[in-house]
Coordinates of C-alpha atoms in Angstrom, one line a residue:
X273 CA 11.0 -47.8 -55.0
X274 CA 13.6 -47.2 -57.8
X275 CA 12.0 -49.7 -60.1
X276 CA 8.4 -48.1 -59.6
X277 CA 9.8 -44.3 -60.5
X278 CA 12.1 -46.1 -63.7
X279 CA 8.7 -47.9 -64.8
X280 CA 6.7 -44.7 -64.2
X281 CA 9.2 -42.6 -66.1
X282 CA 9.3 -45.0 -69.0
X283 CA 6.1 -47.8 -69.1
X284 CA 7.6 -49.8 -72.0
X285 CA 11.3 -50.1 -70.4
X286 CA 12.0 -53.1 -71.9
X287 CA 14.3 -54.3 -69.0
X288 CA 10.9 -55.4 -67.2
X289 CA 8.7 -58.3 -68.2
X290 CA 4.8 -58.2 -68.5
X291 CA 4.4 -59.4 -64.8
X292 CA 6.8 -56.9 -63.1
X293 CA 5.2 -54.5 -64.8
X294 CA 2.1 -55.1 -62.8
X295 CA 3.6 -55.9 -59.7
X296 CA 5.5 -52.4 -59.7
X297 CA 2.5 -50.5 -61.6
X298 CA -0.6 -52.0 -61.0
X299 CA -3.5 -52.4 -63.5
X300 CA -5.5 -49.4 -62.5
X301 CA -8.6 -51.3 -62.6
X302 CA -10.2 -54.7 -61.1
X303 CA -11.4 -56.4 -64.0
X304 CA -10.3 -60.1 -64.5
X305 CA -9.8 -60.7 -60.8
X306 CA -10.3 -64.3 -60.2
X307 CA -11.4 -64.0 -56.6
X308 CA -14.0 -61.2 -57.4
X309 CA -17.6 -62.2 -58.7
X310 CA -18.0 -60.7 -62.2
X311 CA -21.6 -59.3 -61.0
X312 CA -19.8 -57.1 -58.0
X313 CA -17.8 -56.0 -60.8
X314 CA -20.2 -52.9 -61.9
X315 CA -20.0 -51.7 -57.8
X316 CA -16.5 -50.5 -59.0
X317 CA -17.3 -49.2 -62.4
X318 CA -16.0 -45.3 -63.1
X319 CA -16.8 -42.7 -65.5
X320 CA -14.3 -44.1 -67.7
X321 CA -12.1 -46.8 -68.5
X322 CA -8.5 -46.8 -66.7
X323 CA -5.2 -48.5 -67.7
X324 CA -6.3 -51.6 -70.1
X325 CA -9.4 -52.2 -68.8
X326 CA -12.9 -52.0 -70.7
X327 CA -16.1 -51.2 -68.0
X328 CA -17.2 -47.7 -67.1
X329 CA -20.4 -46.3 -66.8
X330 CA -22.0 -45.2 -70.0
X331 CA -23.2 -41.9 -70.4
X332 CA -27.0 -43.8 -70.6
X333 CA -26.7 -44.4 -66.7
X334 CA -25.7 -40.9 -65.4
X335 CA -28.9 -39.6 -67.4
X336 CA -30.7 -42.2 -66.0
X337 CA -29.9 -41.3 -62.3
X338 CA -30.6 -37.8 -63.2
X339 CA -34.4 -39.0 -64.6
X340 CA -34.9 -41.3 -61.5
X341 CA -34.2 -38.2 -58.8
X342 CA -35.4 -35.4 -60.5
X343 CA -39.1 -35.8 -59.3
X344 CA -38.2 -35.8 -56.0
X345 CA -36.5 -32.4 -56.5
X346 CA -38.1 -29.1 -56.7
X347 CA -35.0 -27.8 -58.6
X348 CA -32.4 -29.1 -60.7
X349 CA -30.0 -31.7 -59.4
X350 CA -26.0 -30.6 -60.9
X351 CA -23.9 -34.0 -62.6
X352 CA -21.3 -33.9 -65.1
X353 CA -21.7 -36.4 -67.4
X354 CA -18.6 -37.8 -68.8
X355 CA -18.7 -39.0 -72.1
X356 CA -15.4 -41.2 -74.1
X357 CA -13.3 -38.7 -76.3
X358 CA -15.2 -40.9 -79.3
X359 CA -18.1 -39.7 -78.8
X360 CA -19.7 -38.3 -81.7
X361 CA -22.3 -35.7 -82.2
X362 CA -25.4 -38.1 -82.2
X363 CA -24.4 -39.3 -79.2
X364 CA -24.3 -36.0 -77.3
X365 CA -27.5 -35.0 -79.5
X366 CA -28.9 -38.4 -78.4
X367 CA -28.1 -37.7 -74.7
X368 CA -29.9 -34.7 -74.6
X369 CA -33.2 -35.6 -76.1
X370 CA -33.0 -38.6 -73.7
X371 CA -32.8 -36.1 -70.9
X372 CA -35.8 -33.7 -72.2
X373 CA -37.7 -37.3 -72.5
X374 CA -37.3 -37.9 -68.5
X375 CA -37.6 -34.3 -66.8
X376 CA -34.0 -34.1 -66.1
X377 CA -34.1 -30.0 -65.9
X378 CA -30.1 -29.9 -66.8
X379 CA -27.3 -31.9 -67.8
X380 CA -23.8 -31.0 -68.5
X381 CA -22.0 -32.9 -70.7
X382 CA -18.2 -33.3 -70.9
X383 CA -16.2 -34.9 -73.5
X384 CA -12.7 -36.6 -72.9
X385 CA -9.8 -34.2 -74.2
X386 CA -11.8 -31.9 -75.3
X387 CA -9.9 -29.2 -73.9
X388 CA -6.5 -29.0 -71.9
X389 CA -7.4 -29.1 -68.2
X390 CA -9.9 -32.1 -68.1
X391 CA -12.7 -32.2 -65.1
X392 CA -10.9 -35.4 -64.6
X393 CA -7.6 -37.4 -64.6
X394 CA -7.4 -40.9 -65.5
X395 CA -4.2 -43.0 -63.6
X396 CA -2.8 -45.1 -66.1
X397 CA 0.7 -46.9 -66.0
X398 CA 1.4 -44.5 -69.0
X399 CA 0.6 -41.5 -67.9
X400 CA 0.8 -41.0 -64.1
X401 CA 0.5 -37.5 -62.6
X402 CA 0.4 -38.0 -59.3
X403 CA 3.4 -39.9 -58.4
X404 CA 5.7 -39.1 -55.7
X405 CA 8.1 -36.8 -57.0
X406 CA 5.9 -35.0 -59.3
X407 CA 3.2 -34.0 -56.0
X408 CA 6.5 -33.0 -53.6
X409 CA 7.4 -30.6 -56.7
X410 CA 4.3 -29.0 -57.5
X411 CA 4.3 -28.6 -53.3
X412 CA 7.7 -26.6 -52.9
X413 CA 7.1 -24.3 -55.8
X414 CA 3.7 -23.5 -54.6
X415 CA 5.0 -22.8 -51.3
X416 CA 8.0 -20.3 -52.7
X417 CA 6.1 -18.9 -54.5
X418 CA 3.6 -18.4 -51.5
X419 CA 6.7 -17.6 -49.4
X420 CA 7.8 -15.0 -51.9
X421 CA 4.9 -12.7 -52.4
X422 CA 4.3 -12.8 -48.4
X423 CA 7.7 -11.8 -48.1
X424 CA 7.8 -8.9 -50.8
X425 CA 4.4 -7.8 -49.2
X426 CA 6.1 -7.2 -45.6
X427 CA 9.8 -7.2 -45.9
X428 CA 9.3 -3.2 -47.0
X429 CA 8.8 -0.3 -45.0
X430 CA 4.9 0.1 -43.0
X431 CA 4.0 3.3 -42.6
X432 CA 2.5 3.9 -39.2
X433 CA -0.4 6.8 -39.6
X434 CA -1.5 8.7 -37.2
X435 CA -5.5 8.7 -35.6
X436 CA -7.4 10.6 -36.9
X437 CA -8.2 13.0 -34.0
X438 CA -4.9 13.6 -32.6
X439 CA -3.0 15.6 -30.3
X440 CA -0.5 18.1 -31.3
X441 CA 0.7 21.6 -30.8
X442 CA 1.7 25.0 -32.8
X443 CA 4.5 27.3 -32.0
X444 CA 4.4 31.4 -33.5
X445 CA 7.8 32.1 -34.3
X446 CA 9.5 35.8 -36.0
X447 CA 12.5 35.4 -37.9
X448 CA 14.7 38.4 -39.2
X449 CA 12.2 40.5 -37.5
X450 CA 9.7 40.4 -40.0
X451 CA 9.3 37.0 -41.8
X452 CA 6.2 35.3 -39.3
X453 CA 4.9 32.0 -39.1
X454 CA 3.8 28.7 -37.3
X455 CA 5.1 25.2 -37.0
X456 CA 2.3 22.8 -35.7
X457 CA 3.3 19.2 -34.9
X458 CA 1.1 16.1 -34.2
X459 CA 1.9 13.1 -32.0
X460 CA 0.8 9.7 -31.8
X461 CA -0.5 8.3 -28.1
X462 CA 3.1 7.8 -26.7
X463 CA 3.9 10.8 -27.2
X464 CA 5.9 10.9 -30.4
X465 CA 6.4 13.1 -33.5
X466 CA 3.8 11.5 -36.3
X467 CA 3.8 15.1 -38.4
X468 CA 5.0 18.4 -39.0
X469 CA 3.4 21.4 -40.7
X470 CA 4.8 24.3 -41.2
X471 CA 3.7 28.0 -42.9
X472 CA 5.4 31.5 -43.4
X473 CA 4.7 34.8 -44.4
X474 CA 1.6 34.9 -47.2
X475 CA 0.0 31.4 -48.4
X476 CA 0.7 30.7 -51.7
X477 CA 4.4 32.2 -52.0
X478 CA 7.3 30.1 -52.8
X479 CA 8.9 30.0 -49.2
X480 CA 5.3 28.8 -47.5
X481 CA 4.8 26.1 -50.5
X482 CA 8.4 25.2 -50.3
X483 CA 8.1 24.8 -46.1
X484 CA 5.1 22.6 -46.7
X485 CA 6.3 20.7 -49.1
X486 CA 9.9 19.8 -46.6
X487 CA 7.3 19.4 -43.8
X488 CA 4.9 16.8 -45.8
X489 CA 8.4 15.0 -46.4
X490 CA 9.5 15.1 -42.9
X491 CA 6.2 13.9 -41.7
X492 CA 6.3 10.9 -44.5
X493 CA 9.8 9.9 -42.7
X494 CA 8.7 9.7 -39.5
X495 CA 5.6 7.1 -40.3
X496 CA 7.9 5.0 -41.9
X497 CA 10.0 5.0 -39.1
X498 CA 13.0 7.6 -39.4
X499 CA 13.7 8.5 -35.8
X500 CA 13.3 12.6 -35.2
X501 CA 17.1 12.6 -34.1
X502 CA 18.4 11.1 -37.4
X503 CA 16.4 14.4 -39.2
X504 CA 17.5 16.9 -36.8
X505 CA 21.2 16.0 -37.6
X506 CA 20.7 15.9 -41.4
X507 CA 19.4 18.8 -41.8
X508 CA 20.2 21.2 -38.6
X509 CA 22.5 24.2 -39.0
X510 CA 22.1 24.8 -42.8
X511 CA 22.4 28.0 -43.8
X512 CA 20.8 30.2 -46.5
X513 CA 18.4 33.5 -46.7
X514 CA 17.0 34.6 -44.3
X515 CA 18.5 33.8 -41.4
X516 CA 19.1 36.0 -38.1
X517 CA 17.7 36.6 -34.3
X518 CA 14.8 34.9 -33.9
X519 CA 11.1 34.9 -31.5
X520 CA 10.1 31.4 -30.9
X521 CA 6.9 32.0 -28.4
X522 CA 6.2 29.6 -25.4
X523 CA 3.8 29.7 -22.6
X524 CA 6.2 29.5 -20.5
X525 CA 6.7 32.5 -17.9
X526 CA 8.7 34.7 -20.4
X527 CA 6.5 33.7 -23.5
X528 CA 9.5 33.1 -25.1
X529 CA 11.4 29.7 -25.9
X530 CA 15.3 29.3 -25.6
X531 CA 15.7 29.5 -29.0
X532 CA 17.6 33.0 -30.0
X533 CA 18.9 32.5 -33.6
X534 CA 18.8 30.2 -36.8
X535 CA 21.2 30.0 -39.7
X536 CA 18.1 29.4 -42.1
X537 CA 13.9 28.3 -41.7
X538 CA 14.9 24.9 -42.1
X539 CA 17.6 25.4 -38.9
X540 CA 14.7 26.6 -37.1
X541 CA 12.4 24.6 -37.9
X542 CA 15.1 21.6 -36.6
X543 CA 15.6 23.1 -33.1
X544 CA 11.8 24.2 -32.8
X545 CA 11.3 20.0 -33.3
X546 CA 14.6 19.8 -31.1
X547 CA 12.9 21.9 -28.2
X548 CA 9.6 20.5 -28.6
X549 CA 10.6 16.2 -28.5
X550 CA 13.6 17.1 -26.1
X551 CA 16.1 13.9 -25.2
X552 CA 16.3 11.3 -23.9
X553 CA 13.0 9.5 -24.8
X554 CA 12.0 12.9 -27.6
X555 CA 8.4 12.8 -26.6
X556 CA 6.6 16.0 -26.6
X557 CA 7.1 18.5 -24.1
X558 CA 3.9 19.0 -21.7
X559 CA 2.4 22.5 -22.0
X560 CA 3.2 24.9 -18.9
X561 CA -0.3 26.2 -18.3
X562 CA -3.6 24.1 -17.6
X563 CA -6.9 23.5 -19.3
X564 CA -9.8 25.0 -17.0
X565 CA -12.5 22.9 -17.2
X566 CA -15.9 24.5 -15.4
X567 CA -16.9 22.9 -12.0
X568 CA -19.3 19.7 -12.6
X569 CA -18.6 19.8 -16.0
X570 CA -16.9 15.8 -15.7
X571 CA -14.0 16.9 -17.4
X572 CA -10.3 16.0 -16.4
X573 CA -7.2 18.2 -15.9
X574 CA -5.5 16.4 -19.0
X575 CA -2.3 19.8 -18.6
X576 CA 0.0 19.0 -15.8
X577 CA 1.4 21.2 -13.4
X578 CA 3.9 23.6 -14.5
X579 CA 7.7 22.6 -13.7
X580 CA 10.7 24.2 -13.8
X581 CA 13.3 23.0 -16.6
X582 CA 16.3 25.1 -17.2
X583 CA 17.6 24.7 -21.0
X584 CA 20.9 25.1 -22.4
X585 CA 21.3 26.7 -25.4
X586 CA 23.7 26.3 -28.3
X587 CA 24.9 28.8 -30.7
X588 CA 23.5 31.4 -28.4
X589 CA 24.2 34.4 -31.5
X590 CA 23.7 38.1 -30.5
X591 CA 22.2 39.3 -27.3
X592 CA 18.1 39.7 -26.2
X593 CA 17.0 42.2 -23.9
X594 CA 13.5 42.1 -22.0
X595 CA 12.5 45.3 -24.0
X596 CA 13.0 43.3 -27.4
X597 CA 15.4 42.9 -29.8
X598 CA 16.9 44.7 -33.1
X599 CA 17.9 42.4 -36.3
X600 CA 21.0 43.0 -37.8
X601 CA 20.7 44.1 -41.5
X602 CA 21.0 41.2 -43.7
X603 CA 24.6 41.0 -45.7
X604 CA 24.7 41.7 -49.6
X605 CA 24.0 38.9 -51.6
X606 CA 24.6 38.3 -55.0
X607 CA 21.2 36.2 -55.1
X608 CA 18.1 37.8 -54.3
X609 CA 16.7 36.8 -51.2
X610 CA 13.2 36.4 -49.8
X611 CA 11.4 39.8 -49.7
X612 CA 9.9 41.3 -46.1
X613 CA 6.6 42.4 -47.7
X614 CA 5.8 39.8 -50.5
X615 CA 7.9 36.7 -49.7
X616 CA 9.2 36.1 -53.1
X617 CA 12.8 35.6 -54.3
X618 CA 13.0 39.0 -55.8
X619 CA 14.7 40.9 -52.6
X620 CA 18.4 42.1 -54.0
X621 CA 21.1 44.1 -53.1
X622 CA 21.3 47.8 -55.1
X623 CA 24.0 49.3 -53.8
X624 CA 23.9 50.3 -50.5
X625 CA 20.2 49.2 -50.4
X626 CA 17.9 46.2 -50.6
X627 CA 14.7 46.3 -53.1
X628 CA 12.4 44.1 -54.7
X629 CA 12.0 44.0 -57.6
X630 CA 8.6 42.8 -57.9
X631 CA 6.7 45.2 -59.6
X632 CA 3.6 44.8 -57.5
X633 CA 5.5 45.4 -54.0
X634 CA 9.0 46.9 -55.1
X635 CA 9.4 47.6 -51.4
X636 CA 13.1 49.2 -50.6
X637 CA 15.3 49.0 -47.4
X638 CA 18.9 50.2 -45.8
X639 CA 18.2 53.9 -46.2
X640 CA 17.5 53.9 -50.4
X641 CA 15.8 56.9 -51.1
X642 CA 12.6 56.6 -53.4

């Protein structure tokens, strides 16, 4: 097996006589076979020569084919004709009329190396490309390479969207006794969190378009497969303006959830997600009351029946009567805060006394005079 890939690497290796050379190699061809009758010869013929052999079918005899079937054919029959890389431009303008002479309704004619990626490959003892080696190299490239793009395609993240009909749920909260909103979630069919959307005070101010935009990024982690409690210890108990007692509403019995104060929206936008996905499996919390559906109507009770869950809560901050609840003033702040009215950043401290200083709302609080 060493001999044939030495010879194959180098035909002319002068360590090898004329007859090892076609013991190891071959002739590519079976001319000059003494056993084989010269006229069973032409049974064999190709469309060209191979090795150092002569016969091949001329270009005369493919036409000919083409003129003998063609009137048996409502269409055109489809043959490449091959023709030797000597063949001039008579011959091909020979070949032609030949065919226009018998019918033939097409030919195509192709002329040895005349371009890069022949139709065909001749196997020669000089030029062999399909030995052994050559085959089982061409394989395990293909196949990395195969095994490479598959790989980059799902070694990455999948992002798992939700149907589109869904169920989900919204929650009205109050915070700082005057700053309103809604936080609506959506869950796939187990039961988990899939997205989050959240809005307060006016649409279109910076605090709603900056609470969209952190909900449209929380919702994009948890499709690609953040779990809810890495989230909800990232980003619970930060703390910025405004902050204070808050309402979180519930159907439960008091209308109210056990949710009393935030250090910021995005700290209460954590432990509304917290309440709502509670531990140990953070699936979504059934609703309290039940959909009535009308008598015959087919429909199913899809709400089950209320049950009694007592809640601790953490950071409990201030004290809630069943009357309601009065907000501590805000402290000063050297930064201006989000106003009451207009919900932009222009709410500052003056003195003993908050204003904004937006000239379209320049609303004023803490006992300022006007």
């Amino acid at each position: 097996k060493k001999h044939i890939w030495r010879l194959r690497a180098n035909p002319h290796d002068p360590a090898y006589n004329e007859e090892q050379r076609l013991v190891l190699n071959g002739k590519s061809h079976l001319e000059n076979i003494p056993w084989l009758a010269p006229g069973h010869l032409a049974t064999f013929d190709c469309s060209a020569t191979n090795g150092d052999g002569q016969r091949f079918i001329s270009v005369e005899g493919h036409l000919r084919m083409l003129g003998a079937i063609q009137p048996f054919i409502s269409g055109a029959s489809s043959k490449t004709c091959n023709m030797p890389s000597g063949a001039t431009v008579d011959e091909i303008e020979k070949s032609f009329v030949l065919c226009h002479q018998m019918g033939v309704k097409c030919i195509a004619l192709f002329r040895a190396e005349s371009k890069a990626n022949s139709v065909y490959q001749v196997d020669t003892p000089e030029g062999r490309r399909y030995d052994a080696q050559n085959i089982w190299k061409q394989l395990v490239a293909v196949t990395q390479s195969v095994l490479e793009t598959e790989r980059n395609k799902y070694s990455g993240p999948v992002r798992r969207k939700l149907r589109g009909r869904r169920l989900g749920q919204t929650v009205k909260f109050s915070l700082a006794g005057s700053h309103k909103g809604y936080l609506s979630v959506g869950v796939y069919p187990d039961g988990k969190c899939g997205e989050v959307f959240g809005r307060i005070g006016q649409s279109g101010t910076y605090s709603s378009g900056v609470l969209d935009a952190f909900c449209k990024a929380i919702s994009i982690q948890l499709q690609y497969g953040i779990q809810l409690d890495d989230i909800l210890h990232d980003f619970r108990y930060m703390a910025f303006e405004p902050s204070g007692f808050v309402i979180v509403e519930d159907d439960n019995e008091d209308g109210r959830a056990a949710i009393s104060s935030c250090s910021s929206v995005i700290d209460l936008m954590m432990k509304i997600l917290d309440y709502l996905f509670p531990l140990p499996n953070r699936t979504i919390r059934p609703l309290n009351t039940q959909l009535e559906m009308p008598l015959g109507s087919g429909g199913l009770n899809i709400r089950p029946e209320p049950v009694e869950q007592e809640l601790e809560m953490e950071g409990r901050e201030g004290a809630m009567d069943q009357e309601g609840w009065n907000a501590p003033s805000s402290p000063s702040f050297r930064a201006a805060n989000l106003c009451p009215r207009c919900n932009q950043l222009t709410f500052i401290s003056d003195g003993h006394c908050k204003r904004c200083t937006n000239p379209s709302c320049l609303y004023k609080d803490g006992g300022c005079g006007e």
